[in-house]
Structures are given as structure tokens and as C-alpha cells.
XYZ file of N, CA and C in Angstrom:
366
model
N -14.285 0.014 -6.255
C -12.871 0.215 -6.043
C -12.119 -0.909 -6.742
N -10.904 -0.651 -7.114
C -10.087 -1.638 -7.813
C -9.819 -2.853 -6.929
N -9.705 -4.000 -7.556
C -9.454 -5.232 -6.811
C -8.035 -5.230 -6.235
N -7.823 -6.093 -5.235
C -6.495 -6.213 -4.621
C -5.422 -6.499 -5.669
N -5.741 -7.371 -6.601
C -4.765 -7.745 -7.632
C -4.379 -6.543 -8.493
N -5.369 -5.760 -8.890
C -5.103 -4.572 -9.702
C -4.270 -3.563 -8.918
N -4.630 -3.346 -7.659
C -3.887 -2.395 -6.830
C -2.441 -2.859 -6.670
N -2.261 -4.112 -6.269
C -0.903 -4.619 -6.052
C -0.079 -4.550 -7.332
N -0.627 -5.017 -8.448
C 0.121 -5.006 -9.708
C 0.479 -3.588 -10.140
N -0.435 -2.645 -9.933
C -0.167 -1.249 -10.297
C 0.973 -0.666 -9.466
N 0.930 -0.913 -8.169
C 1.980 -0.396 -7.284
C 3.306 -1.079 -7.610
N 3.275 -2.394 -7.749
C 4.494 -3.149 -8.047
C 5.142 -2.674 -9.349
N 4.350 -2.513 -10.394
C 4.888 -2.061 -11.676
C 5.474 -0.658 -11.588
N 4.791 0.239 -10.882
C 5.294 1.613 -10.741
C 6.625 1.636 -9.991
N 6.707 0.860 -8.910
C 7.933 0.846 -8.101
C 9.085 0.224 -8.877
N 8.857 -0.930 -9.493
C 9.960 -1.596 -10.187
C 10.375 -0.871 -11.468
N 9.477 -0.087 -12.034
C 9.854 0.744 -13.183
C 10.787 1.864 -12.742
N 10.481 2.478 -11.609
C 11.291 3.590 -11.101
C 12.559 3.112 -10.389
N 12.467 1.981 -9.712
C 13.582 1.443 -8.930
C 13.684 -0.058 -9.216
N 14.374 -0.402 -10.273
C 14.372 -1.783 -10.767
C 14.921 -2.812 -9.786
N 15.721 -2.396 -8.837
C 16.306 -3.358 -7.895
C 15.464 -3.542 -6.624
N 14.241 -3.042 -6.626
C 13.399 -3.115 -5.435
C 12.570 -4.383 -5.427
N 12.604 -5.074 -4.303
C 11.804 -6.274 -4.090
C 10.420 -5.834 -3.618
N 9.365 -6.282 -4.296
C 7.993 -5.905 -3.945
C 7.202 -7.174 -3.638
N 6.455 -7.140 -2.528
C 5.664 -8.290 -2.120
C 4.332 -7.832 -1.545
N 3.354 -8.722 -1.556
C 2.079 -8.417 -0.914
C 1.907 -9.208 0.373
N 2.943 -9.931 0.762
C 2.935 -10.663 2.032
C 3.806 -9.917 3.034
N 3.397 -9.923 4.299
C 4.250 -9.343 5.325
C 5.362 -10.332 5.625
N 6.582 -9.863 5.595
C 7.738 -10.710 5.872
C 8.524 -10.098 7.020
N 8.801 -10.897 8.040
C 9.587 -10.400 9.169
C 10.970 -9.956 8.719
N 11.539 -10.711 7.787
C 12.842 -10.368 7.225
C 12.688 -10.340 5.712
N 12.692 -9.141 5.115
C 12.528 -9.046 3.659
C 13.633 -9.797 2.922
N 13.292 -10.351 1.759
C 14.266 -11.093 0.952
C 15.458 -10.237 0.560
N 15.200 -8.984 0.233
C 16.278 -8.075 -0.125
C 15.843 -6.643 0.179
N 16.820 -5.753 0.192
C 16.589 -4.343 0.466
C 17.091 -3.574 -0.745
N 16.371 -2.604 -1.273
C 15.104 -2.073 -0.773
C 13.946 -3.041 -1.008
N 12.942 -2.882 -0.159
C 11.772 -3.751 -0.200
C 10.516 -2.916 -0.001
N 9.456 -3.292 -0.705
C 8.141 -2.687 -0.535
C 7.153 -3.802 -0.242
N 6.384 -3.631 0.838
C 5.310 -4.565 1.163
C 3.997 -3.807 1.041
N 3.076 -4.315 0.235
C 1.774 -3.689 0.029
C 0.699 -4.703 0.393
N -0.157 -4.329 1.347
C -1.222 -5.231 1.787
C -2.531 -4.479 1.943
N -3.625 -5.149 1.602
C -4.938 -4.616 1.941
C -5.163 -4.961 3.408
N -5.417 -3.948 4.233
C -5.576 -4.211 5.660
C -7.023 -4.126 6.116
N -7.904 -3.592 5.270
C -9.326 -3.630 5.611
C -10.183 -3.396 4.377
N -11.399 -3.921 4.466
C -12.418 -3.707 3.428
C -13.750 -3.626 4.162
N -14.373 -2.471 4.106
C -15.631 -2.249 4.810
C -16.708 -1.930 3.786
N -17.762 -2.707 3.790
C -18.875 -2.440 2.867
C -19.581 -1.165 3.289
N -19.932 -0.368 2.318
C -20.629 0.882 2.606
C -22.133 0.653 2.520
N -22.809 0.851 3.622
C -24.260 0.639 3.659
C -25.011 1.698 2.872
N -24.450 2.878 2.815
C -25.127 3.992 2.151
C -25.469 3.665 0.697
N -24.591 2.933 0.022
C -24.797 2.640 -1.387
C -25.137 1.176 -1.643
N -25.483 0.452 -0.606
C -25.814 -0.961 -0.760
C -27.075 -1.113 -1.614
N -27.121 -2.192 -2.364
C -28.284 -2.470 -3.196
C -29.051 -3.651 -2.614
N -30.263 -3.859 -3.097
C -31.044 -5.003 -2.642
C -30.400 -6.324 -3.066
N -29.519 -6.266 -4.045
C -28.819 -7.473 -4.492
C -27.747 -7.899 -3.486
N -27.439 -7.021 -2.520
C -26.449 -7.301 -1.496
C -25.092 -7.660 -2.110
N -24.685 -6.875 -3.106
C -23.408 -7.130 -3.764
C -22.281 -6.422 -3.023
N -21.076 -6.781 -3.368
C -19.885 -6.284 -2.686
C -19.174 -5.192 -3.483
N -19.867 -4.515 -4.367
C -19.212 -3.571 -5.258
C -18.797 -2.274 -4.574
N -19.489 -1.899 -3.529
C -19.190 -0.651 -2.841
C -18.473 -0.966 -1.536
N -17.272 -0.438 -1.382
C -16.548 -0.679 -0.139
C -15.552 0.444 0.101
N -15.142 0.540 1.342
C -14.076 1.447 1.739
C -12.874 0.561 2.022
N -11.860 0.645 1.170
C -10.691 -0.222 1.278
C -9.505 0.560 1.820
N -8.720 -0.086 2.669
C -7.511 0.522 3.196
C -6.328 -0.389 2.896
N -5.278 0.228 2.382
C -4.039 -0.482 2.080
C -2.908 0.119 2.894
N -1.937 -0.728 3.208
C -0.737 -0.269 3.892
C 0.458 -0.575 3.006
N 1.339 0.398 2.876
C 2.588 0.221 2.141
C 3.744 0.461 3.097
N 4.652 -0.490 3.153
C 5.846 -0.363 3.978
C 7.059 -0.375 3.065
N 7.940 0.594 3.268
C 9.160 0.681 2.478
C 10.348 0.491 3.411
N 11.223 -0.451 3.045
C 12.458 -0.708 3.777
C 13.610 -0.340 2.844
N 14.507 0.533 3.303
C 15.620 0.958 2.449
C 16.801 1.379 3.317
N 17.958 1.407 2.697
C 19.146 1.916 3.375
C 19.207 3.409 3.103
N 18.851 4.179 4.113
C 18.811 5.634 3.980
C 17.382 6.129 3.889
N 17.056 7.077 4.735
C 15.699 7.615 4.786
C 15.315 8.303 3.482
N 16.265 8.981 2.839
C 15.971 9.631 1.552
C 15.565 8.605 0.502
N 16.231 7.456 0.500
C 15.880 6.389 -0.443
C 14.482 5.844 -0.164
N 14.170 5.660 1.121
C 12.842 5.155 1.492
C 11.758 6.136 1.053
N 11.981 7.425 1.285
C 10.980 8.419 0.887
C 10.879 8.540 -0.636
N 11.973 8.365 -1.357
C 11.917 8.418 -2.825
C 11.023 7.301 -3.369
N 11.158 6.118 -2.799
C 10.305 5.000 -3.212
C 8.856 5.268 -2.812
N 8.652 5.804 -1.604
C 7.296 6.089 -1.127
C 6.608 7.122 -2.014
N 7.349 8.066 -2.560
C 6.745 9.066 -3.451
C 6.118 8.408 -4.680
N 6.759 7.382 -5.206
C 6.213 6.639 -6.355
C 4.924 5.940 -5.935
N 4.947 5.325 -4.754
C 3.767 4.623 -4.231
C 2.618 5.601 -4.009
N 2.915 6.747 -3.408
C 1.888 7.763 -3.154
C 1.242 8.233 -4.459
N 2.057 8.478 -5.464
C 1.530 8.942 -6.754
C 0.626 7.897 -7.392
N 1.016 6.626 -7.317
C 0.213 5.569 -7.936
C -1.099 5.364 -7.188
N -1.057 5.369 -5.852
C -2.308 5.243 -5.090
C -3.242 6.412 -5.398
N -2.698 7.607 -5.515
C -3.520 8.777 -5.856
C -4.164 8.588 -7.225
N -3.394 8.084 -8.171
C -3.902 7.827 -9.518
C -5.023 6.782 -9.495
N -4.949 5.837 -8.553
C -5.973 4.797 -8.411
C -7.192 5.267 -7.621
N -7.173 6.513 -7.141
C -8.324 7.067 -6.433
C -8.278 6.913 -4.922
N -7.102 6.668 -4.373
C -6.956 6.535 -2.919
C -6.435 7.830 -2.319
N -6.734 8.028 -1.044
C -6.234 9.161 -0.286
C -5.208 8.662 0.729
N -4.125 9.386 0.857
C -3.131 9.012 1.861
C -3.641 9.453 3.227
N -3.746 8.510 4.129
C -4.261 8.790 5.470
C -3.144 9.054 6.455
N -2.060 8.320 6.365
C -0.900 8.513 7.235
C 0.367 8.153 6.486
N 1.467 8.722 6.911
C 2.787 8.356 6.425
C 3.776 8.727 7.509
N 4.520 7.740 7.994
C 5.421 7.998 9.107
C 6.624 7.068 9.069
N 7.690 7.532 9.691
C 8.870 6.697 9.879
C 8.594 5.796 11.070
N 8.911 4.510 10.928
C 8.690 3.532 11.987
C 10.033 2.898 12.330
N 10.280 2.716 13.626
C 11.513 2.053 14.040
C 11.569 0.654 13.454
N 12.751 0.264 13.037
C 12.957 -1.051 12.464
C 13.907 -1.834 13.368
N 13.744 -3.146 13.407
C 14.604 -3.980 14.259
C 16.075 -3.819 13.872
N 16.347 -3.772 12.573
C 17.711 -3.547 12.094
C 17.900 -2.041 11.935
N 18.723 -1.456 12.770
C 18.909 0.008 12.778
C 19.601 0.530 11.517
N 20.164 -0.367 10.701
C 20.806 0.041 9.451
C 19.811 0.191 8.310
N 18.580 -0.197 8.557
C 17.535 -0.132 7.533
C 16.445 0.817 7.997
N 16.102 1.780 7.150
C 15.030 2.725 7.468
C 13.712 2.178 6.949
N 12.646 2.522 7.662
C 11.312 1.998 7.334
C 10.302 3.143 7.362
N 9.556 3.284 6.278
C 8.486 4.276 6.174
C 7.192 3.522 5.893
N 6.144 3.840 6.657
C 4.864 3.154 6.527
C 3.773 4.175 6.211
N 2.958 3.870 5.206
C 1.845 4.750 4.833
C 0.577 3.931 4.675
N -0.546 4.576 4.943
C -1.855 3.951 4.737
C -2.667 4.797 3.779
N -3.397 4.081 2.916
C -4.183 4.731 1.869
C -5.594 4.193 1.915
N -6.584 5.089 1.873
C -7.972 4.681 1.905
C -8.713 5.147 0.677
N -9.671 4.312 0.255
C -10.521 4.705 -0.867
C -11.549 5.714 -0.375
N -12.090 6.475 -1.266
C -13.093 7.461 -0.907
C -14.339 6.749 -0.422
N -14.906 7.227 0.671
C -16.122 6.617 1.235
C -17.219 6.622 0.182
N -17.743 5.425 -0.072
C -18.843 5.307 -1.017
C -18.408 5.146 -2.463
N -17.078 5.163 -2.699
C -16.614 4.977 -4.076
C -16.696 3.512 -4.457
N -16.819 3.256 -5.725
C -16.873 1.845 -6.146
C -15.630 1.498 -6.913
């Protein structure tokens, strides 16, 4: 599977190409620097035993990423999320969930999605 750096850079480039004023980060921030904002984080990495080698290398894993979009207006948040979904799909990830999440600031809409790599993919 692609490294965290490759995944983050791919998502960041896709989002900022489509929405140039969007702040993208890989750190969780309680208060984003600016809105719209995208936070992309790897939230898990599980080694797959099925394809493990005697070398005990880390090449095979099931990776899960979370993308959070903060925007003014739900339509804007979903428009940004569509770019993220397309890029994760292109990278070989499957969307596991996508939902609207309550945000502390009621003037800002928040959409959160999780993407997982195919079990046993490298």
C-alpha cells in the first residue's frame, strides 16, 4: 500500500487543485487555521498475516485513513469530499463510511469519511 506521505500528498494536491483556498493538514486540529479545511490522517495500520513472509517485512498491511472536511455549507463540504473520495479510490482504497458529524461551531459543517485498503493488498 502507498506510504502515508504519498497518500497525504496525493489527497492534498487533488483538493488544492480543485479548491485552491482549502487548508489541508495531516494533523488533527481542534480549531482549523482556516475554513474550508481538510484533515487527513492514517488512523490504523494492521499487518496482514496471510501474506507475511519469513523476512517479517512490513510490506503487506491493511491501512485505514480518515478524512475530515470542515466547510461553510454542507454542499461545499460534500463537494470537497467528492474530490477526496475520487483520489482515495484512484489510490486503491475503499470508502468504508461517510457521514455528517456535529461540529462545535454550528456555522461550520463537518463531513467525516474513512477509507481502507484492500485486505492483503500491498
